[in-house]
mmCIF file of C-alpha atoms in Angstrom:
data_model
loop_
_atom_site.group_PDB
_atom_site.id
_atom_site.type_symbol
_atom_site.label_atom_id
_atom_site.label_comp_id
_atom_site.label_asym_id
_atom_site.label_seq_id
_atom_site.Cartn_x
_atom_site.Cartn_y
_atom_site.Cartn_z
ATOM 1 C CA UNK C 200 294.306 53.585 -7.301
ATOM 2 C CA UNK C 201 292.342 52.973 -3.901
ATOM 3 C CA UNK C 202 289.209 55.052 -4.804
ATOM 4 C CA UNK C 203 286.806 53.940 -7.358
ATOM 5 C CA UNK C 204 287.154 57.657 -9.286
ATOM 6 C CA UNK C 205 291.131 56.822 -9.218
ATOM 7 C CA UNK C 206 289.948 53.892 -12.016
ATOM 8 C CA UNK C 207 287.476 55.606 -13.529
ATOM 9 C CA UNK C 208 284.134 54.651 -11.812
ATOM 10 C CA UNK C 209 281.295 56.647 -11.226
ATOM 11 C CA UNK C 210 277.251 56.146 -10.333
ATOM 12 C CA UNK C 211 275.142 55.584 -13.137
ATOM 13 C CA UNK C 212 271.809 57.362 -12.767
ATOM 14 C CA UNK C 213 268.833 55.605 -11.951
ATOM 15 C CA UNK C 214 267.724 56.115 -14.941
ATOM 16 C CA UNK C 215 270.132 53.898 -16.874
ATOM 17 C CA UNK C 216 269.655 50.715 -17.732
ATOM 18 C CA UNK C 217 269.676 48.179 -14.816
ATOM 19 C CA UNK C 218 270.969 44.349 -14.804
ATOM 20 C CA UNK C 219 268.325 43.435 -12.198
ATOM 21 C CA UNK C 220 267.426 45.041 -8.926
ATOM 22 C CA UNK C 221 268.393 43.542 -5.454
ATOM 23 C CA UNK C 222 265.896 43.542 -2.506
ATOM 24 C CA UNK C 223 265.754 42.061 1.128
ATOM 25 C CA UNK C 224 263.883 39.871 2.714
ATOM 26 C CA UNK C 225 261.475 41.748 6.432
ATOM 27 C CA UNK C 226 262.853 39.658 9.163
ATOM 28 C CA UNK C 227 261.528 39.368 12.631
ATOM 29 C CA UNK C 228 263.163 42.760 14.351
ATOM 30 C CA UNK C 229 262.568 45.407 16.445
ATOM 31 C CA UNK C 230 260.859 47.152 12.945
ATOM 32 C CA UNK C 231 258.428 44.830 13.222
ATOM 33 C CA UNK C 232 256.914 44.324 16.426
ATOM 34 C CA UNK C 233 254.409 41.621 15.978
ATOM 35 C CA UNK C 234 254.059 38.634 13.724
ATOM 36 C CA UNK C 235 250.943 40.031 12.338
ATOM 37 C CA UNK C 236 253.489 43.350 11.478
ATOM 38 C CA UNK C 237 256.080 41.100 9.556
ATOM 39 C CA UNK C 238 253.407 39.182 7.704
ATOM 40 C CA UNK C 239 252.057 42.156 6.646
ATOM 41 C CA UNK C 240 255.416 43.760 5.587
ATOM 42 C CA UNK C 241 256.264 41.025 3.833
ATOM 43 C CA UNK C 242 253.182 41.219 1.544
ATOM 44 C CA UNK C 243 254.039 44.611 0.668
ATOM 45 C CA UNK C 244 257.644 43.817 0.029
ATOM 46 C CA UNK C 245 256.926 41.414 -2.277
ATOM 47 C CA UNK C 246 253.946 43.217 -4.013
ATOM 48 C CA UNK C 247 257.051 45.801 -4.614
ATOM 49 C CA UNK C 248 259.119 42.657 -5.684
ATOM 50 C CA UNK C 249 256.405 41.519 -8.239
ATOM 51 C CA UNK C 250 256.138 45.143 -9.525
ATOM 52 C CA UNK C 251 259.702 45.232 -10.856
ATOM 53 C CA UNK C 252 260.069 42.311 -11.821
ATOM 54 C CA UNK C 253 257.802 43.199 -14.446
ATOM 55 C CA UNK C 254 260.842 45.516 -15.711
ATOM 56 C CA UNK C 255 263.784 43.427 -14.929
ATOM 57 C CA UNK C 256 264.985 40.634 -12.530
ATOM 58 C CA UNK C 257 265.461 40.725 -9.085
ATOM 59 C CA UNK C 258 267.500 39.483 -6.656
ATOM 60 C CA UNK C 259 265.896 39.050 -3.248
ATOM 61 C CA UNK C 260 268.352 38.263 -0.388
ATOM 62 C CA UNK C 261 266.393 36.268 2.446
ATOM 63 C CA UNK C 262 267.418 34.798 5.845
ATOM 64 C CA UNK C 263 268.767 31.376 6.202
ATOM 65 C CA UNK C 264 266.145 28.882 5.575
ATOM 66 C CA UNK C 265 263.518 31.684 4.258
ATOM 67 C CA UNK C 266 263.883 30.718 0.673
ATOM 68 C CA UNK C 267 260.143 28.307 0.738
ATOM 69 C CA UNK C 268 258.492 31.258 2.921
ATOM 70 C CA UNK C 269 259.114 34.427 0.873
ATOM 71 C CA UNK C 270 258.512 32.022 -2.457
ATOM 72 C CA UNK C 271 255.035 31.377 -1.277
ATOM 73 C CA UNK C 272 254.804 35.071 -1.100
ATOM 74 C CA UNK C 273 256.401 36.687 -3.743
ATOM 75 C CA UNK C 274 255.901 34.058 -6.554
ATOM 76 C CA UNK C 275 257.963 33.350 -9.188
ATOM 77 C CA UNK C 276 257.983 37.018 -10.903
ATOM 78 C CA UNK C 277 256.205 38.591 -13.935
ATOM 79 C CA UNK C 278 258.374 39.212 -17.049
ATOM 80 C CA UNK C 279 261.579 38.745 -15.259
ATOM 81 C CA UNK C 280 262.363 36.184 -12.400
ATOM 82 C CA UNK C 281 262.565 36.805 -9.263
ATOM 83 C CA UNK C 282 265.747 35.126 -7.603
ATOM 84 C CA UNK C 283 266.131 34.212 -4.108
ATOM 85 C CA UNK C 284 269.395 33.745 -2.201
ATOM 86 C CA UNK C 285 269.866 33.124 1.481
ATOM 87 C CA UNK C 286 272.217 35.431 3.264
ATOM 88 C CA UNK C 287 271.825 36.193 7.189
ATOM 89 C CA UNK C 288 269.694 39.752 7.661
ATOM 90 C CA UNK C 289 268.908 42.353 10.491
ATOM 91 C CA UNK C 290 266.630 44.573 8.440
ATOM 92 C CA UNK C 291 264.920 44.921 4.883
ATOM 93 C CA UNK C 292 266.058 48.422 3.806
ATOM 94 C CA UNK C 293 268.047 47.249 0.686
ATOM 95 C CA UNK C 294 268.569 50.992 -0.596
ATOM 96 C CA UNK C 295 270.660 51.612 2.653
ATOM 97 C CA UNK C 296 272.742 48.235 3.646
ATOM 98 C CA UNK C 297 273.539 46.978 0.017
ATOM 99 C CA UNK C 298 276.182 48.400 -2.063
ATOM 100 C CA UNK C 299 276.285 51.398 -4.274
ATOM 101 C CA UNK C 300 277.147 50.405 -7.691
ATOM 102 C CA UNK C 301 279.339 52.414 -9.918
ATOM 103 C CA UNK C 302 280.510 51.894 -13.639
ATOM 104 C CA UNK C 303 283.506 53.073 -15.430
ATOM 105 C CA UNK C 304 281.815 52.766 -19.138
ATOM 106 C CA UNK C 305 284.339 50.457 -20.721
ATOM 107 C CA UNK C 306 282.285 47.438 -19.433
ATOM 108 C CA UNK C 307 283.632 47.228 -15.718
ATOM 109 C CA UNK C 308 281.522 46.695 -12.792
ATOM 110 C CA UNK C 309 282.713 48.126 -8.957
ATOM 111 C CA UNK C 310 280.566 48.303 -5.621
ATOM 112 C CA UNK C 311 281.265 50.753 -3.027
ATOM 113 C CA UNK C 312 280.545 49.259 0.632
ATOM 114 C CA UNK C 313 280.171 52.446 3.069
ATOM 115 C CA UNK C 314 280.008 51.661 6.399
ATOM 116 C CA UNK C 315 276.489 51.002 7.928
ATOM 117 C CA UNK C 316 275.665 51.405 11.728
ATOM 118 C CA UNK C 317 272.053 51.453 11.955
ATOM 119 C CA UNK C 318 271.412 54.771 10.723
ATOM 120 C CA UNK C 319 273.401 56.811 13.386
ATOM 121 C CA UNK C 320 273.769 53.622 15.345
ATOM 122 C CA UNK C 321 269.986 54.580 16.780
ATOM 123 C CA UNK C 322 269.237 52.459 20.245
ATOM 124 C CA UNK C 323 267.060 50.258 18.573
ATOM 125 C CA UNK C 324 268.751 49.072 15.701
ATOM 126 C CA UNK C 325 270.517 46.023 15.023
ATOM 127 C CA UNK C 326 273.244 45.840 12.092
ATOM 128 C CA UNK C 327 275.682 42.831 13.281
ATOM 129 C CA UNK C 328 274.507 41.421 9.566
ATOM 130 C CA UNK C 329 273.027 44.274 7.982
ATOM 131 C CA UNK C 330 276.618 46.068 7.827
ATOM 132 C CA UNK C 331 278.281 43.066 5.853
ATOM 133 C CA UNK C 332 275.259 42.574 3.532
ATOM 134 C CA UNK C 333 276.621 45.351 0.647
ATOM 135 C CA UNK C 334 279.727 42.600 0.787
ATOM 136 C CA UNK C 335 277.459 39.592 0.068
ATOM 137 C CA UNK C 336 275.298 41.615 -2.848
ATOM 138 C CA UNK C 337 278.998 42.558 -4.550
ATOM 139 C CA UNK C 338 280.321 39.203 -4.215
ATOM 140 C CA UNK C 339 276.997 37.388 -5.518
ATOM 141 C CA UNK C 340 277.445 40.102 -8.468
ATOM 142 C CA UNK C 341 281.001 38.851 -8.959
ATOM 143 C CA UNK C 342 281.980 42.826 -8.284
ATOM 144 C CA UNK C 343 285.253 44.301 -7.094
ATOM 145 C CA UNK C 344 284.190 45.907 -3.398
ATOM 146 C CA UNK C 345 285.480 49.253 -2.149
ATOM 147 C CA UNK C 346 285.180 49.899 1.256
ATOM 148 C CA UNK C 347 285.145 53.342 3.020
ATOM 149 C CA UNK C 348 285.100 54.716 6.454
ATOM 150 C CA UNK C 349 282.075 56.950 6.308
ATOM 151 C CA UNK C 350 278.858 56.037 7.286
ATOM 152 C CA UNK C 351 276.307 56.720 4.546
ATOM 153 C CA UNK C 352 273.188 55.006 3.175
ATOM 154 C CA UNK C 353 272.399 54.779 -0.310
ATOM 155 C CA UNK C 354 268.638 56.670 0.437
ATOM 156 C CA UNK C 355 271.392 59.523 1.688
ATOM 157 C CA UNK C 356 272.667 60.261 -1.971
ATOM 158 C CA UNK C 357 271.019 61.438 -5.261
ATOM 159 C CA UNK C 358 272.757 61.278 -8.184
ATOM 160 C CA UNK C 359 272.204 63.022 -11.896
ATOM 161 C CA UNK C 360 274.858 61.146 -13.690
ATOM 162 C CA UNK C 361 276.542 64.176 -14.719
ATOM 163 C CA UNK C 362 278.701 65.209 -11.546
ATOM 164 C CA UNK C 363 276.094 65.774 -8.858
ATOM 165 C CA UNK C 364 275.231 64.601 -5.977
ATOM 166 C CA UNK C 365 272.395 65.693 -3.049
ATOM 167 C CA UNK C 366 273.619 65.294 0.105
ATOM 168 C CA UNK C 367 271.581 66.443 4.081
ATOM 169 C CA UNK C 368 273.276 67.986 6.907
ATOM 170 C CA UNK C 369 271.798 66.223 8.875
ATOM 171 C CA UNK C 370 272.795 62.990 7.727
ATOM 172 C CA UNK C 371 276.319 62.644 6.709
ATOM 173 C CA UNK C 372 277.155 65.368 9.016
ATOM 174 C CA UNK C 373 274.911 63.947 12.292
ATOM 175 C CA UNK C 374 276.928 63.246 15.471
ATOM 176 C CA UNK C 375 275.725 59.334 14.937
ATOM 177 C CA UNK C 376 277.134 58.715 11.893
ATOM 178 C CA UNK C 377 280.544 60.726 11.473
ATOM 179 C CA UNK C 378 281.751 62.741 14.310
ATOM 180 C CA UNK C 379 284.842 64.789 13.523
ATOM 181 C CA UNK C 380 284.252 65.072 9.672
ATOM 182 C CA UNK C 381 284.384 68.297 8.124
ATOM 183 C CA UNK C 382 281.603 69.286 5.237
ATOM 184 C CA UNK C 383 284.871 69.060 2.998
ATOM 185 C CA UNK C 384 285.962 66.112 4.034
ATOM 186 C CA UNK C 385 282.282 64.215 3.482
ATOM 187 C CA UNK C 386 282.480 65.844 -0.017
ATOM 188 C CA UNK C 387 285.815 64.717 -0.860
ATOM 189 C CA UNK C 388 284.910 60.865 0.068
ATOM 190 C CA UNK C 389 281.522 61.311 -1.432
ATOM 191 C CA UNK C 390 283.245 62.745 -4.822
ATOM 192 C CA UNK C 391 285.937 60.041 -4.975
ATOM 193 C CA UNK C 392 283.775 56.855 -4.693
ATOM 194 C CA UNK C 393 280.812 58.099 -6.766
ATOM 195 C CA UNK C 394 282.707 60.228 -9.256
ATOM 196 C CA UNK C 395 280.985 63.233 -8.616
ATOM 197 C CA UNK C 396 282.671 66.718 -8.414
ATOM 198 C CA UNK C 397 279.803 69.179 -6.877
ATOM 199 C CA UNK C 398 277.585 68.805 -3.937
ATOM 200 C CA UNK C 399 274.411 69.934 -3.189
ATOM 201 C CA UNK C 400 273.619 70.268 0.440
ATOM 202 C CA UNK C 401 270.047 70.683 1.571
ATOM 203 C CA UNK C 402 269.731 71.414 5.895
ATOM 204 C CA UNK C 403 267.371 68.529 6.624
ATOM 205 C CA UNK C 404 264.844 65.495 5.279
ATOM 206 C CA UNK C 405 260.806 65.608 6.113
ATOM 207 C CA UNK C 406 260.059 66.086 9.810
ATOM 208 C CA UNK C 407 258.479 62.192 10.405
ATOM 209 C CA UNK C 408 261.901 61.234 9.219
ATOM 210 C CA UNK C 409 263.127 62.071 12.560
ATOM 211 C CA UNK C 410 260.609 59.609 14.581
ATOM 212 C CA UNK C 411 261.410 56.450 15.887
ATOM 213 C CA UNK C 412 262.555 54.460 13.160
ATOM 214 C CA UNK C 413 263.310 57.693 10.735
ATOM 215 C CA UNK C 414 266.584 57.828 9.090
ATOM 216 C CA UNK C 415 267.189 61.656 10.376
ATOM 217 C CA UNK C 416 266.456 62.880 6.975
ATOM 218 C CA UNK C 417 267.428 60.509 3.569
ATOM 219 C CA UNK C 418 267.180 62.762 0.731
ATOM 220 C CA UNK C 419 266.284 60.396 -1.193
ATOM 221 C CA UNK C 420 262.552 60.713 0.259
ATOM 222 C CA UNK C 421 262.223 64.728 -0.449
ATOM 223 C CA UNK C 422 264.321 65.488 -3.468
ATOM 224 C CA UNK C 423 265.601 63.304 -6.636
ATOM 225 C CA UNK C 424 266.777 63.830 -9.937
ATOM 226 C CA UNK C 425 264.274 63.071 -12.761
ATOM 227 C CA UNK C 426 267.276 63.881 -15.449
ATOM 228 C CA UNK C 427 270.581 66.398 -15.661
ATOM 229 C CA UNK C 428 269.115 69.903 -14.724
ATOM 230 C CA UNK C 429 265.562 68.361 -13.500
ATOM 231 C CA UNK C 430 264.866 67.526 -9.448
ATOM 232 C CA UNK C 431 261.409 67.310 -7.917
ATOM 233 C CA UNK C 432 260.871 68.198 -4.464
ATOM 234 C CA UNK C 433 258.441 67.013 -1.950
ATOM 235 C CA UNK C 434 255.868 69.754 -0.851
ATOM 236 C CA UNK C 435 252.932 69.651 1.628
ATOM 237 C CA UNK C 436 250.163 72.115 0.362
ATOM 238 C CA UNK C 437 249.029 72.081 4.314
ATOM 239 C CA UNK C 438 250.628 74.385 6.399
ATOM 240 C CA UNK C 439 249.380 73.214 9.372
ATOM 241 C CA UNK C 440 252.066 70.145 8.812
ATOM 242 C CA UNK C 441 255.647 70.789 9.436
ATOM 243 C CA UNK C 442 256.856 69.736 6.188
ATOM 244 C CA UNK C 443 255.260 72.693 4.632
ATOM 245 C CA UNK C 444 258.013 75.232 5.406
ATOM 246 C CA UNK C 445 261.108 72.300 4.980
ATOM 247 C CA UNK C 446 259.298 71.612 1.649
ATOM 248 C CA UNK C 447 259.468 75.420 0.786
ATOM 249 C CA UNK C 448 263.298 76.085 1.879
ATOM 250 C CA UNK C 449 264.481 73.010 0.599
ATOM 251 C CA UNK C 450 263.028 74.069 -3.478
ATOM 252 C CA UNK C 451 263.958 77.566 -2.679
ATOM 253 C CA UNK C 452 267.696 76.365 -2.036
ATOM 254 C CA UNK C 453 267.477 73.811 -5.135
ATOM 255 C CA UNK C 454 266.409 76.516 -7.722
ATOM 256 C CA UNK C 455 268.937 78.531 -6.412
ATOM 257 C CA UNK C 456 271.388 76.161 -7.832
ATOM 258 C CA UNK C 457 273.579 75.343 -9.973
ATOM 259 C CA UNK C 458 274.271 71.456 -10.962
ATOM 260 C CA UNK C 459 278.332 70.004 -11.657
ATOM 261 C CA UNK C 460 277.728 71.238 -15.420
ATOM 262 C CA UNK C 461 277.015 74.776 -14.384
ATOM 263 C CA UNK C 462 273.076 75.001 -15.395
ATOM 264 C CA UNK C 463 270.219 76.672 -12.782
ATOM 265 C CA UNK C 464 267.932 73.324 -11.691
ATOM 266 C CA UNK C 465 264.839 73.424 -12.897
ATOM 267 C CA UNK C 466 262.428 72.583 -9.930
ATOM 268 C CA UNK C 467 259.556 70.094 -10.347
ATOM 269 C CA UNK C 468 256.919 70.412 -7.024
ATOM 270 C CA UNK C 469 255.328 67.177 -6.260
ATOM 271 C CA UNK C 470 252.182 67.364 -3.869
ATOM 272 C CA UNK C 471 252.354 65.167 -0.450
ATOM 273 C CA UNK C 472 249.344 62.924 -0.076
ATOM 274 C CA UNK C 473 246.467 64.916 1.241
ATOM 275 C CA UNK C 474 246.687 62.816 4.769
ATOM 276 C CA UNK C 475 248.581 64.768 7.547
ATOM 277 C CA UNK C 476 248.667 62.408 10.636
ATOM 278 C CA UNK C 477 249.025 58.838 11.170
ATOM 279 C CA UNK C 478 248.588 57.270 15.051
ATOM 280 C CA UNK C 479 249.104 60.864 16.192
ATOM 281 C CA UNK C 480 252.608 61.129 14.583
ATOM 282 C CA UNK C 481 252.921 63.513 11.480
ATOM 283 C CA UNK C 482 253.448 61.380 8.294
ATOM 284 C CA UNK C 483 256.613 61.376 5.695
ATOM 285 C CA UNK C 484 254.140 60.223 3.141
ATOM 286 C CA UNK C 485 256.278 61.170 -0.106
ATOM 287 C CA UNK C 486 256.031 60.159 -3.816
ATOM 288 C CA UNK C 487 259.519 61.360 -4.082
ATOM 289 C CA UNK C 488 260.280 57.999 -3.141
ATOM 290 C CA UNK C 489 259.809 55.824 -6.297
ATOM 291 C CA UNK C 490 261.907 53.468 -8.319
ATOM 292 C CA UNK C 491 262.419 53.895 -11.838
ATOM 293 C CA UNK C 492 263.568 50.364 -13.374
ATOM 294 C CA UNK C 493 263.914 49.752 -17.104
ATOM 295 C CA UNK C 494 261.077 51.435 -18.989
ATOM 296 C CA UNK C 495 258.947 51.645 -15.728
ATOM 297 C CA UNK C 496 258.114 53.894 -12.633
ATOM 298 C CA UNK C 497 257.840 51.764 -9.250
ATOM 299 C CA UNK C 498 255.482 54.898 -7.760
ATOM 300 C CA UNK C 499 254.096 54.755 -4.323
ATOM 301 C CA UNK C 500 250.603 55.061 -3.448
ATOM 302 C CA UNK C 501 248.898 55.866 -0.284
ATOM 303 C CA UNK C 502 245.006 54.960 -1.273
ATOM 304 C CA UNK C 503 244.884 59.137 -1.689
ATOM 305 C CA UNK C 504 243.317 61.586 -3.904
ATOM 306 C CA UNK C 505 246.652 62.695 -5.101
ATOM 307 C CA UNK C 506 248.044 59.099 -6.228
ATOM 308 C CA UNK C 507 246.726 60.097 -9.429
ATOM 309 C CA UNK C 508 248.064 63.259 -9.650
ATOM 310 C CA UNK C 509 251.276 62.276 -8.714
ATOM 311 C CA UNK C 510 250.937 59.297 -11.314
ATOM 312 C CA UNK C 511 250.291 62.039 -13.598
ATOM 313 C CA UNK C 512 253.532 64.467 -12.645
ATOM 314 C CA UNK C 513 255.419 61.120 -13.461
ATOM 315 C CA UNK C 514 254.071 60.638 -16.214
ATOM 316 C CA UNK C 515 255.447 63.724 -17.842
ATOM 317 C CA UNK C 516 258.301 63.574 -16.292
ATOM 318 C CA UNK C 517 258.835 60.084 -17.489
ATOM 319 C CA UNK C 518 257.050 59.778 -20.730
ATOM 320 C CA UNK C 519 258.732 56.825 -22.917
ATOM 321 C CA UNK C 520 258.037 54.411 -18.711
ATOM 322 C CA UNK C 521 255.261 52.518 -17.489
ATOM 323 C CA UNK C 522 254.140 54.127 -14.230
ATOM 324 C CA UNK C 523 252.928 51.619 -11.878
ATOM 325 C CA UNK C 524 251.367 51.941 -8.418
ATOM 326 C CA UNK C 525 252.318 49.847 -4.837
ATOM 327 C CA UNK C 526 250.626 51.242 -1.757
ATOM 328 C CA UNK C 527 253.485 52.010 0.439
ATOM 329 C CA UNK C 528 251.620 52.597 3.858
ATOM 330 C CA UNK C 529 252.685 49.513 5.103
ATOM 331 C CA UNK C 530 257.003 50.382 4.252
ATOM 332 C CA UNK C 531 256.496 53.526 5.636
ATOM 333 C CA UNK C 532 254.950 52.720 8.578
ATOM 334 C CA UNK C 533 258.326 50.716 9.054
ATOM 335 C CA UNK C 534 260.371 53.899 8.112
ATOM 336 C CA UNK C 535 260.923 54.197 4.616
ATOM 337 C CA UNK C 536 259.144 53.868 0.806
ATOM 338 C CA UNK C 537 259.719 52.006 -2.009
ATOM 339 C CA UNK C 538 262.962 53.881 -3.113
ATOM 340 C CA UNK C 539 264.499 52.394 0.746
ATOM 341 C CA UNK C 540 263.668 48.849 -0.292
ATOM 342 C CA UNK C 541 265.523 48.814 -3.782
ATOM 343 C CA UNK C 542 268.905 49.044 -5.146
ATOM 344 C CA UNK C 543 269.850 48.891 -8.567
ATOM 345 C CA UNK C 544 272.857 47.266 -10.579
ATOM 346 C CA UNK C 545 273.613 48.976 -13.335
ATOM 347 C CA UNK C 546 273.991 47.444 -16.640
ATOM 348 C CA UNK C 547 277.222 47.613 -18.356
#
């Protein structure tokens, strides 16, 4: 019994209840090029922080001797607290260096710990720390670890709780993460540490995904599960911006299939913010890339006219949560969204 499906784990949905949500702490790296950069970051980090803590705790991991700095910043939480611990960092992207959590519904607890190298161990990146962090998060959760060979983020997976999972070529199959793997292979690791049995493969993320400090295309920023049967999809109205084609074939492939349980998805379009360009580099601006805690929606905002309108998708979509808004320009300008910065433990 070496794989977490061998003892009966799987990944919860987002949607289930959560213990608390972990977070990390921006750092001074090559992300963030200036002090006035991290100081900013850091703001909107912990305006994220603040915004789930008013659905459950969180757990905030922060560098060695950061605890009084990112306290002054964050505060002590709304409803919930907001815990700090101090364990050494390269990067802030929670969602991708900390653990995926899996349950096996008689009250057990397990982490899986993929290997991280800097997303495609890109020239820039630093993960010396970053790779052991989804070690430190199981251990502080007092959780049994299993560790696997492939390189995978959690902002790479999507998960409906029922058997499926969304996967990206261009991600789990990219030369920079695992050379030599076969699409069955990926599936078969995939499937036996998340408990899933069918995957759905979509051919790439959103095109500003593949700048600088892009992830080469997380799925977790153009398609998600909203229940069993139910995924939205990013799409640009524009068609002078790239994403308005990859936004097209990707929904066209996703109601075109079928889900672990057998049934045709139902597709759900969600509008990208009306702004196309961003320092002359196309933007990944995506509402796609929310949080949903306990009885709330963590939803970005871009200060756009179609904040609102995505609110509004969400709130349908969501009806018994709180939808609540963080402007996300400043994550994204580091490379991800609010979903990148958050990882939930399940409840059990």
């Amino acid at each position: 019994m070496n794989k977490p499906v061998d003892a009966g784990f799987r990944m919860p949905p987002e949607w289930a209840p959560h213990e608390r949500t972990w977070m990390a702490w921006p750092s001074p790296n090559p992300t963030f090029t200036d002090e006035a950069e991290l100081a900013e970051a850091r703001q909107a980090w912990g305006a994220v922080a603040r915004a789930v803590s008013a659905y459950e705790p969180v757990t905030l991991v922060v560098p060695p001797g950061g605890t009084e700095g990112a306290r002054a910043v964050v505060g002590e939480g709304e409803r919930h607290p907001i815990e700090l611990v101090e364990r050494e960092l390269d990067d802030a992207w929670m969602r991708d260096i900390g653990p995926t959590f899996v349950t096996d519904g008689r009250g057990g607890l397990a982490a899986v710990d993929w290997t991280f190298n800097g997303w495609g161990a890109q020239d820039w990146a630093r993960w010396e720390h970053d790779s052991k962090i989804a070690r430190h998060v199981s251990d502080l959760a007092g959780t049994r670890t299993y560790s696997t060979a492939l390189v995978n983020e959690g902002g790479a997976i999507h998960v409906d709780g029922e058997g499926t999972v969304l996967l990206t070529d261009t991600v789990q199959l990219g030369e920079g993460r695992n050379p030599g793997w076969t699409r069955e292979q990926v599936e078969a690791e995939i499937h036996a540490h998340l408990g899933t049995t069918k995957a759905i493969w979509l051919p790439y993320g959103l095109a500003g995904d593949y700048g600088t400090y892009g992830t080469q295309g997380h799925v977790d920023i153009v398609a998600a599960f909203a229940r069993p049967g139910v995924v939205m999809v990013h799409t640009q109205p524009d068609p002078a911006h790239p994403d308005h084609e990859r936004g097209r074939t990707i929904a066209a492939i996703l109601r075109a299939s079928t889900d672990a349980r057998g049934r045709q998805l139902e597709v759900v379009e969600v509008p990208a913010p009306t702004v196309l360009v961003e320092d002359g580099e196309w933007v990944d601006y995506s509402y796609i890339n929310h949080y949903l805690c306990n009885d709330g929606v963590v939803l970005c905002s871009f200060d756009d006219p179609r904040d609102e309108e995505a609110a509004e998708i969400f709130r349908g979509l969501f009806p018994e949560r709180t939808v609540t808004l963080v402007d996300a320009r400043t994550i994204f300008a580091g490379g991800g969204g609010i979903h990148c910065i958050t990882q939930q433990q399940p409840k059990v």
